[in-house]
PDB file of C-alpha atoms and ligand atoms in Angstrom:
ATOM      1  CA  UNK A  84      -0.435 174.184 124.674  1.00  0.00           C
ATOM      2  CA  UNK A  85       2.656 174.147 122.677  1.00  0.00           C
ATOM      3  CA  UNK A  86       3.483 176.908 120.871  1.00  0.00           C
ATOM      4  CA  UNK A  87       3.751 175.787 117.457  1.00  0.00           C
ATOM      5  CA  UNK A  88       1.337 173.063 116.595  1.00  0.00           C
ATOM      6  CA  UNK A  89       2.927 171.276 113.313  1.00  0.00           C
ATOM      7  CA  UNK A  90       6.771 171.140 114.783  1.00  0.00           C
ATOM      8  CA  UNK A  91       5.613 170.656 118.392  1.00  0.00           C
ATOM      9  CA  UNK A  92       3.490 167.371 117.043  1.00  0.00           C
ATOM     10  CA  UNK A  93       6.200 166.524 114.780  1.00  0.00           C
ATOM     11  CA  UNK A  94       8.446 166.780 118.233  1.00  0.00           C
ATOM     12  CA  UNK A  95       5.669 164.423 120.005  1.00  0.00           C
ATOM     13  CA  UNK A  96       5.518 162.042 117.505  1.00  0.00           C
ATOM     14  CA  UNK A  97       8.963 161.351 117.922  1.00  0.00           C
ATOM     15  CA  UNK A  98       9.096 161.468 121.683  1.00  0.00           C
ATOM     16  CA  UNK A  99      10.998 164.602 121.910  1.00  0.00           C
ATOM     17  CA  UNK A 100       8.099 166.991 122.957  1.00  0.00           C
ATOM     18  CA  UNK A 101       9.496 168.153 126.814  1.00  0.00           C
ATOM     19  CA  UNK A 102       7.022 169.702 129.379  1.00  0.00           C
ATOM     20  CA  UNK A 103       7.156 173.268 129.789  1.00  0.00           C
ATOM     21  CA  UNK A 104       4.755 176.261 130.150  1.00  0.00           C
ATOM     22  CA  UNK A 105       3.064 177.545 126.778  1.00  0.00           C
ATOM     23  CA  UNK A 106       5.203 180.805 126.249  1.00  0.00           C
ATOM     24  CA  UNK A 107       3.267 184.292 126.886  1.00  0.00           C
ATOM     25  CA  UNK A 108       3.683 185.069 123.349  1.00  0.00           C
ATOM     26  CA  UNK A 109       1.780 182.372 122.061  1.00  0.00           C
ATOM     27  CA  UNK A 110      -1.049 182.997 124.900  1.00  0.00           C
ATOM     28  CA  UNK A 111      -3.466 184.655 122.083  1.00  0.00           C
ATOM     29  CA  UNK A 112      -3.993 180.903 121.001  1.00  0.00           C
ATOM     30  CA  UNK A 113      -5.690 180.547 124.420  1.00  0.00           C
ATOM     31  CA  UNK A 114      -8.409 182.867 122.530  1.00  0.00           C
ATOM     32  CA  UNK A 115      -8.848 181.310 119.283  1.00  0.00           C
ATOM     33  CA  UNK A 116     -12.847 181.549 118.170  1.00  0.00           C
ATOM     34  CA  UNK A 117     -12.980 177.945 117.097  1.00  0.00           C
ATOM     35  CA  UNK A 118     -12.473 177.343 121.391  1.00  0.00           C
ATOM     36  CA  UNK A 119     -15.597 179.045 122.259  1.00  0.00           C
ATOM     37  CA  UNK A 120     -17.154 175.811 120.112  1.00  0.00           C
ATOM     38  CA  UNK A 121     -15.770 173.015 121.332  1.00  0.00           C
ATOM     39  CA  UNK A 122     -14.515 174.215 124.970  1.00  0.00           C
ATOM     40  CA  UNK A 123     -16.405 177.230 125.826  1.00  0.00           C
ATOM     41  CA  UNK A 124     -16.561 178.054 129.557  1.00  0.00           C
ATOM     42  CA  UNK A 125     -19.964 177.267 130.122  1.00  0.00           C
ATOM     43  CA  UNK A 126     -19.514 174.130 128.276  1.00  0.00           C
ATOM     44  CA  UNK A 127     -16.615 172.969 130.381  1.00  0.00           C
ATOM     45  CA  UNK A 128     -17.158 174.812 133.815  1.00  0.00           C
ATOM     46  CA  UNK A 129     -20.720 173.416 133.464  1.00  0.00           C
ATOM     47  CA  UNK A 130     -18.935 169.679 133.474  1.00  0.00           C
ATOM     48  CA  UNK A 131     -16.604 170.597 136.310  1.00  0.00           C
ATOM     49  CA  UNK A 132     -20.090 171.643 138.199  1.00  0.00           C
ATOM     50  CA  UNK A 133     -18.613 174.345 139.833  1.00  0.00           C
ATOM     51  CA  UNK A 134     -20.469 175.638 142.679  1.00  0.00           C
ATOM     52  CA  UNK A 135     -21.951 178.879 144.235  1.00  0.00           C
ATOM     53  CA  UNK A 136     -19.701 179.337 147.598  1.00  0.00           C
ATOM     54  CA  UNK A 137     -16.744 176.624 146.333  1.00  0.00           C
ATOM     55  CA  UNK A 138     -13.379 177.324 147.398  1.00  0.00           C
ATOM     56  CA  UNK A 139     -11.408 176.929 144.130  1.00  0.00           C
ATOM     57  CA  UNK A 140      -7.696 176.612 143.258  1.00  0.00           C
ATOM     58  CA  UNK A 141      -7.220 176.932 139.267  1.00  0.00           C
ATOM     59  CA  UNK A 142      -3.655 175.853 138.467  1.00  0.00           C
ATOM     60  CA  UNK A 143      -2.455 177.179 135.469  1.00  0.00           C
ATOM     61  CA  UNK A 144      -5.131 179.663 134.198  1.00  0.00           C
ATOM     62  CA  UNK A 145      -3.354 181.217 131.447  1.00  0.00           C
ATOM     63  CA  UNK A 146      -4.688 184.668 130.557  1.00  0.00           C
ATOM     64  CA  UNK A 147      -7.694 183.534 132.050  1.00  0.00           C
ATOM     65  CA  UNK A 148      -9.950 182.049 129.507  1.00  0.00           C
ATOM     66  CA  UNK A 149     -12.044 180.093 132.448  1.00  0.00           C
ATOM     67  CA  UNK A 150     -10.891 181.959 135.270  1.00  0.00           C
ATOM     68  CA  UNK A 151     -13.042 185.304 134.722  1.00  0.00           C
ATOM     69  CA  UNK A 152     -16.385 182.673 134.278  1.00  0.00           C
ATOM     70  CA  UNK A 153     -15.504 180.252 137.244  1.00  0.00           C
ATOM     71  CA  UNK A 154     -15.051 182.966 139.781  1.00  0.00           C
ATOM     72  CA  UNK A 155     -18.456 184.227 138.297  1.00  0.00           C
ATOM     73  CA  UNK A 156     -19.995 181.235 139.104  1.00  0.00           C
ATOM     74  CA  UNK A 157     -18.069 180.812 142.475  1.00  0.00           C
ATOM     75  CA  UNK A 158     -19.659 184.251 143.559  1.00  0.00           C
ATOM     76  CA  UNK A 159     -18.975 186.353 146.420  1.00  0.00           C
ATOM     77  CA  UNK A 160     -19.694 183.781 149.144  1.00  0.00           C
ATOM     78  CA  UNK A 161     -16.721 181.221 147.513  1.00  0.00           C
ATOM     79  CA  UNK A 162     -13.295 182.061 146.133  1.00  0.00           C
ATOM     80  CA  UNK A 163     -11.121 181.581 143.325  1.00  0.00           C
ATOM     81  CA  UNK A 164      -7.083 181.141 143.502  1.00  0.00           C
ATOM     82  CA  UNK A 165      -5.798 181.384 140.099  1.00  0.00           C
ATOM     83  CA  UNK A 166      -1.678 179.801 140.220  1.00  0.00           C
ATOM     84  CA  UNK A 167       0.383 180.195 137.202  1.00  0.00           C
ATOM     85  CA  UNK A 168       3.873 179.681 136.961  1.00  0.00           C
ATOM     86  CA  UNK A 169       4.264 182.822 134.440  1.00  0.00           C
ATOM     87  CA  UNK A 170       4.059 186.087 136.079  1.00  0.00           C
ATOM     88  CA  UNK A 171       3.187 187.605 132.495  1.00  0.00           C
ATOM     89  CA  UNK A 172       0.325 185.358 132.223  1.00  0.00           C
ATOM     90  CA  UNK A 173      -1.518 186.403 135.542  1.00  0.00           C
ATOM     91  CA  UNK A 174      -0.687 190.319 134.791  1.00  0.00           C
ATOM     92  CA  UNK A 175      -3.016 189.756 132.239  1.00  0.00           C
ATOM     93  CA  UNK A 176      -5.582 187.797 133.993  1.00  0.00           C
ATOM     94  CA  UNK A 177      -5.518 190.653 136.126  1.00  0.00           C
ATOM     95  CA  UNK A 178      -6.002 193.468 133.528  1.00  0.00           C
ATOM     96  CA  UNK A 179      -8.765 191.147 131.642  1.00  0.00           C
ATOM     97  CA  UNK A 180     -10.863 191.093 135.339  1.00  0.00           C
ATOM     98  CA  UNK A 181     -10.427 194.253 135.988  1.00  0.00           C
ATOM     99  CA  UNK A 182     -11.025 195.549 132.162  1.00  0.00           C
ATOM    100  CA  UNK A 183     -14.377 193.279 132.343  1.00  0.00           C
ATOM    101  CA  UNK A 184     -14.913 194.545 136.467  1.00  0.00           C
ATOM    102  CA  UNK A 185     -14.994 190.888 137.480  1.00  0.00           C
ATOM    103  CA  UNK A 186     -15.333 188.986 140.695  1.00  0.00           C
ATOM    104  CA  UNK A 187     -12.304 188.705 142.835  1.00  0.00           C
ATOM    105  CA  UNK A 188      -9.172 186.762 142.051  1.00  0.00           C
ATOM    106  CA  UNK A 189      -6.390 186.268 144.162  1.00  0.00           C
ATOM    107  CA  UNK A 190      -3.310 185.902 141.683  1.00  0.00           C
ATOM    108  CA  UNK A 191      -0.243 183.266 143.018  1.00  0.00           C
ATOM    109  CA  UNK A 192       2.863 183.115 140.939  1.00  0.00           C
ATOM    110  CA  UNK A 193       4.368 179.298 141.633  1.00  0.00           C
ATOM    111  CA  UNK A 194       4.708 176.042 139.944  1.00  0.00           C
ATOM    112  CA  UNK A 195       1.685 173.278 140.598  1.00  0.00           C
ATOM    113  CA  UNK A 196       4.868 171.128 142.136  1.00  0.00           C
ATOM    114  CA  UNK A 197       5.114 173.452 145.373  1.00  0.00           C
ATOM    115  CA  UNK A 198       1.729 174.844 146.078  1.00  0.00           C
ATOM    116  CA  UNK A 199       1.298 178.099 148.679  1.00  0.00           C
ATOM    117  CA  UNK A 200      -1.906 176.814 150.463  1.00  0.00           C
ATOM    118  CA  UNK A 201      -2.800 174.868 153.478  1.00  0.00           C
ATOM    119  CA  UNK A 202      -3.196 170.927 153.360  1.00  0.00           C
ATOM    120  CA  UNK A 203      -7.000 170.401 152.906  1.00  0.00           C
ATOM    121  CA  UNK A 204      -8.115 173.755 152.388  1.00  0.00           C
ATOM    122  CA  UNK A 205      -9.387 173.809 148.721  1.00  0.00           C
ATOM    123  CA  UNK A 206     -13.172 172.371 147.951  1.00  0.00           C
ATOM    124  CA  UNK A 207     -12.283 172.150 144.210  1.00  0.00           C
ATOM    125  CA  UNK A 208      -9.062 172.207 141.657  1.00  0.00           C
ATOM    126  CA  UNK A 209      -9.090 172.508 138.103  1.00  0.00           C
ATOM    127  CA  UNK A 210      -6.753 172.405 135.418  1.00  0.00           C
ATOM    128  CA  UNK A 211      -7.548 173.048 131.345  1.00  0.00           C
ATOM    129  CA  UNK A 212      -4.920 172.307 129.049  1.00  0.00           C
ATOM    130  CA  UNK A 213      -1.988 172.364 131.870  1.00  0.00           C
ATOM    131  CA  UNK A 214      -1.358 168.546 132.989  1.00  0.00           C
ATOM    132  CA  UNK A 215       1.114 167.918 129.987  1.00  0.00           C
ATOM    133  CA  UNK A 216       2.906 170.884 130.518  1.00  0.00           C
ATOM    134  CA  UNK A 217       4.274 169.737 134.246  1.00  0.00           C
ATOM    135  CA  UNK A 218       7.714 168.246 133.896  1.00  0.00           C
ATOM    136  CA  UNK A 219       6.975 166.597 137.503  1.00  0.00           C
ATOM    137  CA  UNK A 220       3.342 165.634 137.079  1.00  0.00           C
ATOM    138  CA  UNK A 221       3.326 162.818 139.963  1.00  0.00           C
ATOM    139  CA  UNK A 222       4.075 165.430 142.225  1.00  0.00           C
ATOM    140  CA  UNK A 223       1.810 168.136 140.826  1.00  0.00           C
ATOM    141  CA  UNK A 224      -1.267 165.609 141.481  1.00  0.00           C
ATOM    142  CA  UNK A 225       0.278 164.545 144.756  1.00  0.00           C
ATOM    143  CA  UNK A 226       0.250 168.278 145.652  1.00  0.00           C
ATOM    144  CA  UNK A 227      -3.358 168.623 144.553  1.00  0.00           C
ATOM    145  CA  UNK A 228      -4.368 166.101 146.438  1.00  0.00           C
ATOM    146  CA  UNK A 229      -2.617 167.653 149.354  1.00  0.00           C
ATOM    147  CA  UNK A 230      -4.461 170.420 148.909  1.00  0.00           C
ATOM    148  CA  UNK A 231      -7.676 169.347 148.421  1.00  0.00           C
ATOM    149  CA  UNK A 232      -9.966 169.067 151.646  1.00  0.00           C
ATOM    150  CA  UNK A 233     -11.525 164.969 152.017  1.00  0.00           C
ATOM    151  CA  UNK A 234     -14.674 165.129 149.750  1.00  0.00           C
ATOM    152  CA  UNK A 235     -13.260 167.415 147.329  1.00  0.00           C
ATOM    153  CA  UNK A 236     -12.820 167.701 143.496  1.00  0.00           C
ATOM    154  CA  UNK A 237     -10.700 167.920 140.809  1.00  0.00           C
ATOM    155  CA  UNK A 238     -11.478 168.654 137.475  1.00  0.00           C
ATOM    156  CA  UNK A 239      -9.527 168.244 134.233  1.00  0.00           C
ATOM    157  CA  UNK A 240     -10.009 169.279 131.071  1.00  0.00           C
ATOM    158  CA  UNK A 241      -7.420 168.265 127.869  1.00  0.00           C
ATOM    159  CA  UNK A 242      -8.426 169.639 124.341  1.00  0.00           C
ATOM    160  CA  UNK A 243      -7.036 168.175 121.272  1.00  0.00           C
ATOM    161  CA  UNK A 244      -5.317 169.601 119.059  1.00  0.00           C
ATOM    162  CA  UNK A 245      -2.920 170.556 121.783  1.00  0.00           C
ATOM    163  CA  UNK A 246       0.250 168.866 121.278  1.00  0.00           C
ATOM    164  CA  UNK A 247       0.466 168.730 125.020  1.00  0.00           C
ATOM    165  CA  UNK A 248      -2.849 166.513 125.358  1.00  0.00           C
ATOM    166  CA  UNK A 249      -2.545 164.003 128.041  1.00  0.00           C
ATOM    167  CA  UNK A 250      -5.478 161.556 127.185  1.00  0.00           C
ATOM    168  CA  UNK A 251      -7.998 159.876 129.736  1.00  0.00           C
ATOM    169  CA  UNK A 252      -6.569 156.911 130.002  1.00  0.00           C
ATOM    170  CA  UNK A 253      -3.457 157.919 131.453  1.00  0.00           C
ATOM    171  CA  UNK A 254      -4.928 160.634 133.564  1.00  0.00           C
ATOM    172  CA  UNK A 255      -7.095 157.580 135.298  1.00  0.00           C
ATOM    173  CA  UNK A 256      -4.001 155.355 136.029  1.00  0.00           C
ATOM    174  CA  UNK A 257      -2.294 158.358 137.565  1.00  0.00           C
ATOM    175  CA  UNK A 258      -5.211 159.503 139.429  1.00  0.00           C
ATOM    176  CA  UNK A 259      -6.768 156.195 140.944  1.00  0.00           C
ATOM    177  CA  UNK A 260      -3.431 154.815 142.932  1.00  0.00           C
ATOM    178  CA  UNK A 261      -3.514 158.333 144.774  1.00  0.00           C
ATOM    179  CA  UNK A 262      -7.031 158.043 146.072  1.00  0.00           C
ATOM    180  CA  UNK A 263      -8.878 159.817 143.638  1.00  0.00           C
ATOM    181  CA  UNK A 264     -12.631 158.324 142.563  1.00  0.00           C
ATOM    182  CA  UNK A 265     -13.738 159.094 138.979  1.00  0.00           C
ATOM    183  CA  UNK A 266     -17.261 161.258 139.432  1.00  0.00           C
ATOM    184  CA  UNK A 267     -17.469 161.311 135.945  1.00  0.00           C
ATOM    185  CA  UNK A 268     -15.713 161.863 132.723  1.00  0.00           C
ATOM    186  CA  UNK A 269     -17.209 163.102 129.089  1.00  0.00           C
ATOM    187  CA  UNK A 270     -15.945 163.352 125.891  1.00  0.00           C
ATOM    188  CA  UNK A 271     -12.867 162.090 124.020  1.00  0.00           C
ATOM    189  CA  UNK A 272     -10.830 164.887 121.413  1.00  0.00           C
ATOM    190  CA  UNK A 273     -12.112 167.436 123.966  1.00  0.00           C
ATOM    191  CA  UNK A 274     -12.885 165.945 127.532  1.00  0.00           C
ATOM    192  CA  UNK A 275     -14.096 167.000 130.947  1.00  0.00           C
ATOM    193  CA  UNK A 276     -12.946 164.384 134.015  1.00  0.00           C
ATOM    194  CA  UNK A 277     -14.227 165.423 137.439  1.00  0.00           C
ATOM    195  CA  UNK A 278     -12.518 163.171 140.375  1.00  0.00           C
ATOM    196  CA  UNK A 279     -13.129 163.092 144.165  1.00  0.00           C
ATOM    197  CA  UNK A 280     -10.976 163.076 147.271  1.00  0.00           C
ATOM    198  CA  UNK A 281     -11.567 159.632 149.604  1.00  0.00           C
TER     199      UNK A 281
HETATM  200  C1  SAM B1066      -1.887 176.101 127.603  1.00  0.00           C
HETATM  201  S1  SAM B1066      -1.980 177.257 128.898  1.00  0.00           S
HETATM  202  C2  SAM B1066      -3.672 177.010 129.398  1.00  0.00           C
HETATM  203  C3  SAM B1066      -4.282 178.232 129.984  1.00  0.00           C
HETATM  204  C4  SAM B1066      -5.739 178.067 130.444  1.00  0.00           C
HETATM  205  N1  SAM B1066      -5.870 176.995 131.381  1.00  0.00           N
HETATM  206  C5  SAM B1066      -6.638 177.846 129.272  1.00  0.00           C
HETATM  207  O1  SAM B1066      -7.111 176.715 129.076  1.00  0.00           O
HETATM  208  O2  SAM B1066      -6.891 178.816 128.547  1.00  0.00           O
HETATM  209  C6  SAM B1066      -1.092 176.448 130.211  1.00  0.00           C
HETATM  210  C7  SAM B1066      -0.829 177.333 131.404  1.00  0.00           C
HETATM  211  O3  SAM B1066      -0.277 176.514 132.435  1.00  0.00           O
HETATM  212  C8  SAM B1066       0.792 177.198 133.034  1.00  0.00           C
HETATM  213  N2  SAM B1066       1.730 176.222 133.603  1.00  0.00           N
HETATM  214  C9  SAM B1066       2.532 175.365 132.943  1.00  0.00           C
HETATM  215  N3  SAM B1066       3.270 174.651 133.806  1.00  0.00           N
HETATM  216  C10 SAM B1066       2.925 175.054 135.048  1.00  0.00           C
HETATM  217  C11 SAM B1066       3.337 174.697 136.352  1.00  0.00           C
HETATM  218  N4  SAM B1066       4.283 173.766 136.563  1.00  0.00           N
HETATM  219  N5  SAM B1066       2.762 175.311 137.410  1.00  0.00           N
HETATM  220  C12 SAM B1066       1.820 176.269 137.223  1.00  0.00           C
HETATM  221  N6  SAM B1066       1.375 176.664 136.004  1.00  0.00           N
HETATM  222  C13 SAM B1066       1.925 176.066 134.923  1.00  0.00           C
HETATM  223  C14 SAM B1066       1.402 177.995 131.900  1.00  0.00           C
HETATM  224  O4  SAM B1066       2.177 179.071 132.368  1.00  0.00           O
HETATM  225  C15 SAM B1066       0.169 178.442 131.126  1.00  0.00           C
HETATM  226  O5  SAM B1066      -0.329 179.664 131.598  1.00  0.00           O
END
């Protein structure tokens, strides 16, 4: 989510927006009310289906807007990884579990390009509002897929009106060539797109 919507769509429009991580002082946008309408954790968690017992790797969770609910719904027999490239941004995923006395999550600070965890050990990876923020997306997904065991998911969400938005269309010709099959995808402005490992 870029952090200034009217310039950062002016810069898109014109080809000049770069990838880079939202900045931690524009992280209260994460919270904005009109979010818990169109995107609201149950709402797009629910999509992902998310599963009791799931090992999950959430790259790029922000202050933790779905983490808190998807390690909820992971319970105490899965687990949730939650990597973010900005240390600020997991200090206050941290304080926000805690604060709420949440399920466990295991913080990682590093960049979706070079992930910490064993080939084939994740059941299911998701990403909200992070894909157009990866300078070196082909290898974030190639990294993911790495990552994920055979049979496993991804799920994506992308919410207009993030200037960042990476539509469905090009999400499916990046995904298919690396041996991802579409589960199923919903929505358009706001969209959920659930993919599995062959
Ligand atoms: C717009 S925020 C979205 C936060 C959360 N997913 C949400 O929907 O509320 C994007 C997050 O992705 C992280 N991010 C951006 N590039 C990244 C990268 N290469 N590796 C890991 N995290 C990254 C940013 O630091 C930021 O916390």
């Amino acid at each position: 989510m870029a952090e200034n919507l009217i310039p950062a769509w002016w810069a898109r429009l014109r080809g000049k927006l770069g990838a880079r991580p939202c900045p931690y002082r524009f992280a209260w946008a994460l919270d904005l009310p009109m979010r818990a309408w169109h995107a609201s954790p149950a709402k797009i968690l629910g999509a992902f289906g998310l599963e009791p017992g799931e090992r999950v790797l959430e790259i790029g969770p922000g202050t933790g807007y779905y983490s808190l609910p998807a390690s909820r719904l992971v319970g105490a027999e899965g687990a949730l990884v939650a990597l973010d490239i900005q240390l600020a941004m997991l200090l206050e995923l941290r304080r926000r579990n805690a604060a709420a006395d949440g399920m466990p999550v295991l913080v990682v600070q590093a960049s979706a390009v070079e992930i910490p965890i064993l080939t084939g050990s994740v059941d299911h990876v998701f990403l909200t509002t992070v894909l157009g923020e990866i300078p070196d997306r082909p290898r974030a997904l190639a990294e993911i897929r790495r990552v994920l065991r055979r049979g496993g998911r991804l799920s994506v969400s992308e919410q207009l009106p993030d200037p960042d938005y990476v539509a469905l269309g090009t999400l499916r010709r990046e995904l298919a060539p690396l041996g991802f099959v579409e589960e199923r995808s919903r929505g358009w402005w706001t969209y959920t797109s659930t993919w599995t490992v062959t």
